[in-house]
PDB file of C-alpha atoms and ligand atoms in Angstrom:
ATOM      1  CA  MET J1270      78.326 207.324  74.400  1.00 95.00           C
ATOM      2  CA  TYR J1271      80.891 204.966  75.842  1.00 95.00           C
ATOM      3  CA  SER J1272      84.417 206.430  75.756  1.00 96.00           C
ATOM      4  CA  MET J1273      87.647 204.592  76.523  1.00 97.00           C
ATOM      5  CA  ASN J1274      88.526 207.491  78.831  1.00 97.00           C
ATOM      6  CA  GLN J1275      86.025 206.087  81.343  1.00 97.00           C
ATOM      7  CA  ASP J1276      88.225 203.008  81.767  1.00 98.00           C
ATOM      8  CA  ILE J1277      91.311 205.007  82.722  1.00 98.00           C
ATOM      9  CA  ASP J1278      92.155 205.357  86.395  1.00 98.00           C
ATOM     10  CA  HIS J1279      94.846 207.993  85.912  1.00 98.00           C
ATOM     11  CA  VAL J1280      96.947 209.537  83.197  1.00 98.00           C
ATOM     12  CA  LEU J1281     100.710 208.923  83.440  1.00 98.00           C
ATOM     13  CA  VAL J1282     101.916 210.859  80.439  1.00 98.00           C
ATOM     14  CA  SER J1283      99.669 213.428  78.773  1.00 98.00           C
ATOM     15  CA  GLU J1284      99.259 214.105  75.087  1.00 98.00           C
ATOM     16  CA  GLU J1285     101.112 217.441  75.492  1.00 98.00           C
ATOM     17  CA  GLN J1286     104.013 215.820  77.291  1.00 98.00           C
ATOM     18  CA  LEU J1287     104.296 213.160  74.603  1.00 98.00           C
ATOM     19  CA  LYS J1288     104.244 215.747  71.822  1.00 98.00           C
ATOM     20  CA  ALA J1289     106.977 217.861  73.451  1.00 98.00           C
ATOM     21  CA  LYS J1290     109.177 214.823  74.104  1.00 98.00           C
ATOM     22  CA  VAL J1291     108.829 213.441  70.600  1.00 99.00           C
ATOM     23  CA  THR J1292     109.816 216.831  69.147  1.00 98.00           C
ATOM     24  CA  GLU J1293     112.892 216.842  71.407  1.00 98.00           C
ATOM     25  CA  LEU J1294     113.855 213.241  70.468  1.00 99.00           C
ATOM     26  CA  GLY J1295     113.360 213.985  66.770  1.00 99.00           C
ATOM     27  CA  ALA J1296     115.689 216.977  66.986  1.00 98.00           C
ATOM     28  CA  GLN J1297     118.344 215.027  68.852  1.00 98.00           C
ATOM     29  CA  ILE J1298     118.201 212.087  66.438  1.00 99.00           C
ATOM     30  CA  SER J1299     118.438 214.506  63.487  1.00 98.00           C
ATOM     31  CA  ARG J1300     121.625 215.957  64.933  1.00 98.00           C
ATOM     32  CA  ASP J1301     123.141 212.580  65.867  1.00 98.00           C
ATOM     33  CA  TYR J1302     122.467 210.930  62.490  1.00 98.00           C
ATOM     34  CA  GLU J1303     123.343 213.774  60.177  1.00 98.00           C
ATOM     35  CA  GLY J1304     125.074 212.432  57.057  1.00 98.00           C
ATOM     36  CA  LYS J1305     124.247 208.843  57.940  1.00 98.00           C
ATOM     37  CA  GLN J1306     121.875 206.355  56.312  1.00 98.00           C
ATOM     38  CA  LEU J1307     119.306 206.300  59.073  1.00 98.00           C
ATOM     39  CA  LEU J1308     116.823 203.418  59.014  1.00 98.00           C
ATOM     40  CA  LEU J1309     114.007 203.481  61.577  1.00 98.00           C
ATOM     41  CA  VAL J1310     112.841 199.982  62.464  1.00 98.00           C
ATOM     42  CA  SER J1311     109.417 199.912  64.096  1.00 98.00           C
ATOM     43  CA  ILE J1312     108.515 196.848  66.129  1.00 97.00           C
ATOM     44  CA  LEU J1313     104.846 196.196  65.490  1.00 97.00           C
ATOM     45  CA  LYS J1314     102.253 196.748  66.663  1.00 96.00           C
ATOM     46  CA  GLY J1315     102.906 198.755  69.820  1.00 97.00           C
ATOM     47  CA  SER J1316     105.376 201.245  68.338  1.00 98.00           C
ATOM     48  CA  VAL J1317     103.207 202.313  65.406  1.00 98.00           C
ATOM     49  CA  VAL J1318     101.899 205.491  67.030  1.00 98.00           C
ATOM     50  CA  PHE J1319     105.314 206.592  68.325  1.00 99.00           C
ATOM     51  CA  MET J1320     106.865 205.730  64.956  1.00 98.00           C
ATOM     52  CA  ALA J1321     104.388 207.859  63.038  1.00 98.00           C
ATOM     53  CA  ASP J1322     105.053 210.843  65.312  1.00 98.00           C
ATOM     54  CA  LEU J1323     108.814 210.373  65.627  1.00 99.00           C
ATOM     55  CA  MET J1324     109.500 210.088  61.870  1.00 98.00           C
ATOM     56  CA  ARG J1325     107.778 213.418  61.325  1.00 98.00           C
ATOM     57  CA  ALA J1326     109.825 215.029  64.089  1.00 98.00           C
ATOM     58  CA  ILE J1327     113.027 213.899  62.351  1.00 98.00           C
ATOM     59  CA  THR J1328     114.263 216.519  59.892  1.00 98.00           C
ATOM     60  CA  ILE J1329     116.992 214.542  58.093  1.00 98.00           C
ATOM     61  CA  PRO J1330     116.261 211.976  55.339  1.00 98.00           C
ATOM     62  CA  CYS J1331     115.558 208.486  56.688  1.00 98.00           C
ATOM     63  CA  SER J1332     113.927 205.256  55.557  1.00 98.00           C
ATOM     64  CA  ILE J1333     111.560 203.110  57.542  1.00 98.00           C
ATOM     65  CA  ASP J1334     110.857 199.415  57.936  1.00 98.00           C
ATOM     66  CA  PHE J1335     108.677 197.234  60.117  1.00 98.00           C
ATOM     67  CA  MET J1336     109.224 193.990  61.986  1.00 97.00           C
ATOM     68  CA  VAL J1337     106.958 191.609  63.901  1.00 96.00           C
ATOM     69  CA  VAL J1338     108.673 189.481  66.545  1.00 93.00           C
ATOM     70  CA  SER J1339     107.266 187.149  69.110  1.00 87.00           C
ATOM     71  CA  SER J1340     109.077 186.292  72.250  1.00 73.00           C
ATOM     72  CA  TYR J1341     108.910 182.758  73.516  1.00 65.00           C
ATOM     73  CA  GLY J1342     109.002 184.371  76.944  1.00 53.00           C
ATOM     74  CA  GLY J1343     111.563 182.208  78.670  1.00 50.00           C
ATOM     75  CA  ALA J1344     112.015 184.607  81.559  1.00 48.00           C
ATOM     76  CA  ASN J1345     115.577 183.757  82.500  1.00 44.00           C
ATOM     77  CA  THR J1346     117.003 182.859  79.136  1.00 42.00           C
ATOM     78  CA  THR J1347     119.417 184.929  77.109  1.00 44.00           C
ATOM     79  CA  SER J1348     119.984 182.753  74.042  1.00 46.00           C
ATOM     80  CA  THR J1349     119.299 184.408  70.716  1.00 45.00           C
ATOM     81  CA  GLY J1350     117.157 181.522  69.589  1.00 51.00           C
ATOM     82  CA  LEU J1351     114.177 182.641  71.596  1.00 73.00           C
ATOM     83  CA  VAL J1352     112.824 185.461  69.518  1.00 83.00           C
ATOM     84  CA  LYS J1353     110.833 184.372  66.515  1.00 88.00           C
ATOM     85  CA  ILE J1354     110.734 186.781  63.556  1.00 92.00           C
ATOM     86  CA  VAL J1355     107.099 186.676  62.365  1.00 93.00           C
ATOM     87  CA  LYS J1356     107.601 189.436  59.788  1.00 96.00           C
ATOM     88  CA  ASP J1357     111.151 190.313  58.773  1.00 97.00           C
ATOM     89  CA  LEU J1358     112.547 193.594  57.408  1.00 98.00           C
ATOM     90  CA  ASP J1359     112.249 194.212  53.690  1.00 96.00           C
ATOM     91  CA  GLN J1360     115.630 195.841  53.296  1.00 95.00           C
ATOM     92  CA  ASP J1361     119.241 194.939  53.593  1.00 97.00           C
ATOM     93  CA  LEU J1362     121.025 196.448  56.612  1.00 98.00           C
ATOM     94  CA  THR J1363     124.508 196.734  55.044  1.00 98.00           C
ATOM     95  CA  GLY J1364     125.799 200.278  55.557  1.00 97.00           C
ATOM     96  CA  LYS J1365     122.682 201.405  57.416  1.00 98.00           C
ATOM     97  CA  ASP J1366     122.494 203.068  60.833  1.00 98.00           C
ATOM     98  CA  VAL J1367     119.602 201.209  62.377  1.00 98.00           C
ATOM     99  CA  LEU J1368     117.456 202.829  65.072  1.00 98.00           C
ATOM    100  CA  ILE J1369     114.953 200.429  66.629  1.00 98.00           C
ATOM    101  CA  VAL J1370     111.758 202.239  67.625  1.00 98.00           C
ATOM    102  CA  GLU J1371     109.880 200.690  70.539  1.00 98.00           C
ATOM    103  CA  ASP J1372     106.809 201.467  72.620  1.00 98.00           C
ATOM    104  CA  ILE J1373     108.176 200.282  75.962  1.00 97.00           C
ATOM    105  CA  LEU J1374     111.269 198.641  77.315  1.00 96.00           C
ATOM    106  CA  ASP J1375     110.043 196.374  80.042  1.00 94.00           C
ATOM    107  CA  THR J1376     112.047 193.283  80.956  1.00 92.00           C
ATOM    108  CA  GLY J1377     114.238 193.991  77.920  1.00 94.00           C
ATOM    109  CA  ILE J1378     114.257 190.306  76.970  1.00 90.00           C
ATOM    110  CA  THR J1379     112.770 190.777  73.457  1.00 91.00           C
ATOM    111  CA  LEU J1380     115.273 193.459  72.484  1.00 94.00           C
ATOM    112  CA  SER J1381     118.236 191.739  74.074  1.00 93.00           C
ATOM    113  CA  HIS J1382     117.569 188.927  71.530  1.00 90.00           C
ATOM    114  CA  LEU J1383     116.751 191.159  68.584  1.00 94.00           C
ATOM    115  CA  VAL J1384     119.696 193.537  68.728  1.00 96.00           C
ATOM    116  CA  PRO J1385     122.360 190.827  68.221  1.00 94.00           C
ATOM    117  CA  MET J1386     120.284 189.293  65.399  1.00 94.00           C
ATOM    118  CA  LEU J1387     120.248 192.646  63.566  1.00 97.00           C
ATOM    119  CA  LYS J1388     123.926 193.271  64.265  1.00 97.00           C
ATOM    120  CA  MET J1389     124.811 190.078  62.403  1.00 96.00           C
ATOM    121  CA  ARG J1390     123.448 191.645  59.199  1.00 97.00           C
ATOM    122  CA  ASN J1391     126.339 194.109  58.811  1.00 97.00           C
ATOM    123  CA  PRO J1392     124.728 197.431  59.678  1.00 98.00           C
ATOM    124  CA  CYS J1393     127.040 200.371  60.646  1.00 98.00           C
ATOM    125  CA  SER J1394     125.225 200.599  63.981  1.00 98.00           C
ATOM    126  CA  VAL J1395     122.185 199.448  65.877  1.00 98.00           C
ATOM    127  CA  ARG J1396     120.675 201.673  68.527  1.00 98.00           C
ATOM    128  CA  LEU J1397     117.439 201.775  70.480  1.00 98.00           C
ATOM    129  CA  CYS J1398     114.825 204.438  70.951  1.00 98.00           C
ATOM    130  CA  THR J1399     111.824 203.818  73.239  1.00 98.00           C
ATOM    131  CA  ILE J1400     109.119 206.221  74.279  1.00 98.00           C
ATOM    132  CA  LEU J1401     108.604 204.453  77.649  1.00 98.00           C
ATOM    133  CA  SER J1402     110.900 202.514  79.942  1.00 98.00           C
ATOM    134  CA  LYS J1403     110.196 200.554  83.103  1.00 97.00           C
ATOM    135  CA  PRO J1404     113.699 200.262  84.609  1.00 95.00           C
ATOM    136  CA  SER J1405     112.481 198.481  87.724  1.00 95.00           C
ATOM    137  CA  ARG J1406     111.306 195.525  85.582  1.00 93.00           C
ATOM    138  CA  ARG J1407     114.548 194.950  83.706  1.00 93.00           C
ATOM    139  CA  LYS J1408     115.711 191.305  83.626  1.00 92.00           C
ATOM    140  CA  VAL J1409     118.640 191.724  81.258  1.00 93.00           C
ATOM    141  CA  GLU J1410     121.280 194.409  80.906  1.00 94.00           C
ATOM    142  CA  ILE J1411     120.083 196.691  78.115  1.00 95.00           C
ATOM    143  CA  GLU J1412     120.237 200.472  77.998  1.00 94.00           C
ATOM    144  CA  PRO J1413     118.099 202.404  75.530  1.00 97.00           C
ATOM    145  CA  ASP J1414     120.016 205.119  73.640  1.00 98.00           C
ATOM    146  CA  TYR J1415     116.977 207.406  73.576  1.00 98.00           C
ATOM    147  CA  VAL J1416     114.197 207.301  76.186  1.00 98.00           C
ATOM    148  CA  GLY J1417     110.996 209.347  76.368  1.00 98.00           C
ATOM    149  CA  PHE J1418     109.712 208.700  79.895  1.00 98.00           C
ATOM    150  CA  GLU J1419     110.516 206.362  82.719  1.00 98.00           C
ATOM    151  CA  VAL J1420     107.335 204.897  84.184  1.00 97.00           C
ATOM    152  CA  PRO J1421     106.688 202.983  87.396  1.00 96.00           C
ATOM    153  CA  ASP J1422     105.945 199.258  87.479  1.00 94.00           C
ATOM    154  CA  GLU J1423     102.318 199.566  86.459  1.00 94.00           C
ATOM    155  CA  PHE J1424     100.600 198.152  83.415  1.00 95.00           C
ATOM    156  CA  VAL J1425     100.034 201.061  81.023  1.00 97.00           C
ATOM    157  CA  VAL J1426      97.909 201.513  77.907  1.00 98.00           C
ATOM    158  CA  GLY J1427      97.588 204.108  75.166  1.00 98.00           C
ATOM    159  CA  TYR J1428      99.915 205.718  72.604  1.00 98.00           C
ATOM    160  CA  GLY J1429     100.213 202.322  70.932  1.00 98.00           C
ATOM    161  CA  LEU J1430     100.200 200.120  74.015  1.00 98.00           C
ATOM    162  CA  ASP J1431      97.330 197.700  74.422  1.00 97.00           C
ATOM    163  CA  TYR J1432      95.412 195.657  76.892  1.00 96.00           C
ATOM    164  CA  ASN J1433      93.969 192.688  74.959  1.00 95.00           C
ATOM    165  CA  GLU J1434      94.542 194.593  71.705  1.00 96.00           C
ATOM    166  CA  LYS J1435      92.471 197.545  72.937  1.00 97.00           C
ATOM    167  CA  TYR J1436      93.333 201.118  74.006  1.00 98.00           C
ATOM    168  CA  ARG J1437      96.174 201.513  71.476  1.00 98.00           C
ATOM    169  CA  ASN J1438      94.360 204.549  70.018  1.00 98.00           C
ATOM    170  CA  LEU J1439      94.279 206.527  73.270  1.00 98.00           C
ATOM    171  CA  PRO J1440      96.335 209.662  72.635  1.00 98.00           C
ATOM    172  CA  TYR J1441      97.939 209.570  76.100  1.00 98.00           C
ATOM    173  CA  VAL J1442      99.537 206.947  78.377  1.00 98.00           C
ATOM    174  CA  GLY J1443      97.392 205.866  81.286  1.00 98.00           C
ATOM    175  CA  VAL J1444      96.635 203.162  83.832  1.00 97.00           C
ATOM    176  CA  LEU J1445      93.393 201.186  83.602  1.00 97.00           C
ATOM    177  CA  LYS J1446      90.878 200.990  86.421  1.00 96.00           C
ATOM    178  CA  PRO J1447      91.213 197.622  88.272  1.00 94.00           C
ATOM    179  CA  GLU J1448      87.678 196.610  87.360  1.00 94.00           C
ATOM    180  CA  VAL J1449      88.582 196.618  83.650  1.00 94.00           C
ATOM    181  CA  TYR J1450      90.846 193.619  84.173  1.00 88.00           C
ATOM    182  CA  SER J1451      88.182 191.656  85.959  1.00 83.00           C
ATOM    183  CA  LYS J1452      85.556 192.119  83.238  1.00 73.00           C
TER     184      LYS J1452
HETATM  185  P1  IMP I1885     110.036 193.065  77.083  1.00 74.61           P
HETATM  186  O1  IMP I1885     110.828 194.351  77.241  1.00 74.61           O
HETATM  187  O2  IMP I1885     110.770 192.023  76.294  1.00 74.61           O
HETATM  188  O3  IMP I1885     109.539 192.557  78.399  1.00 74.61           O
HETATM  189  O4  IMP I1885     108.724 193.298  76.234  1.00 74.61           O
HETATM  190  C1  IMP I1885     108.202 194.535  75.978  1.00 74.61           C
HETATM  191  C2  IMP I1885     106.874 194.371  75.301  1.00 74.61           C
HETATM  192  O5  IMP I1885     105.882 193.915  76.214  1.00 74.61           O
HETATM  193  C3  IMP I1885     106.402 195.709  74.774  1.00 74.61           C
HETATM  194  O6  IMP I1885     106.801 195.940  73.449  1.00 74.61           O
HETATM  195  C4  IMP I1885     104.908 195.638  74.970  1.00 74.61           C
HETATM  196  O7  IMP I1885     104.261 195.071  73.827  1.00 74.61           O
HETATM  197  C5  IMP I1885     104.704 194.687  76.131  1.00 74.61           C
HETATM  198  N1  IMP I1885     104.483 195.453  77.424  1.00 74.61           N
HETATM  199  C6  IMP I1885     105.350 195.566  78.443  1.00 74.61           C
HETATM  200  N2  IMP I1885     104.830 196.312  79.415  1.00 74.61           N
HETATM  201  C7  IMP I1885     103.621 196.768  78.981  1.00 74.61           C
HETATM  202  C8  IMP I1885     102.611 197.608  79.583  1.00 74.61           C
HETATM  203  O8  IMP I1885     102.695 198.153  80.656  1.00 74.61           O
HETATM  204  N3  IMP I1885     101.504 197.790  78.789  1.00 74.61           N
HETATM  205  C9  IMP I1885     101.318 197.204  77.582  1.00 74.61           C
HETATM  206  N4  IMP I1885     102.258 196.435  76.997  1.00 74.61           N
HETATM  207  C10 IMP I1885     103.392 196.201  77.711  1.00 74.61           C
HETATM  208 MG1   MG I1886     101.703 194.303  73.459  1.00 74.61          MG
END
């Protein structure tokens, strides 16, 4: 039977490493947000796996919401007009401490647009939690408040991340074999 594992060249972050890190992040977030109105905002679709794990590693009450954004991809632009909200949040942000949950911080362009947009809605705070970060690819100045793993400048799949909408359901983070791209 064909398995997606056959398409993976090498594993970058194992299932065990992810589990341990998410537990650690959940504990830290629980301490940092004690007594606050924590709202986890998952950016679909890539962060859905991390979100599901992270929310269960958080031991304080929190609410969750989801957002779909599409970047117009202007590589050198920093204006806030360039992120289109495809699906907006359901709830009001007034008084909330918002934690954006992301799969990977790559160029940072998407989030550098989104954070100011959310800040305009009167939350108490807006911070950023990402399971993966590729610092070498950064095009704008943006620092995640919580990071799982820094990865090299390679295209990665799994744990929510896709190649052509596939491989999101791999339980680890890996790099595809070169021939998969040329299929
Ligand atoms: P950026 O930080 O604005 O460049 O965009 C980050 C988004 O690009 C992520 O949320 C992913 O959907 C996608 N992305 C960036 N790098 C990768 C990768 O290595 N594999 C899969 N998706 C990626
Ligand atoms: Mg994607």
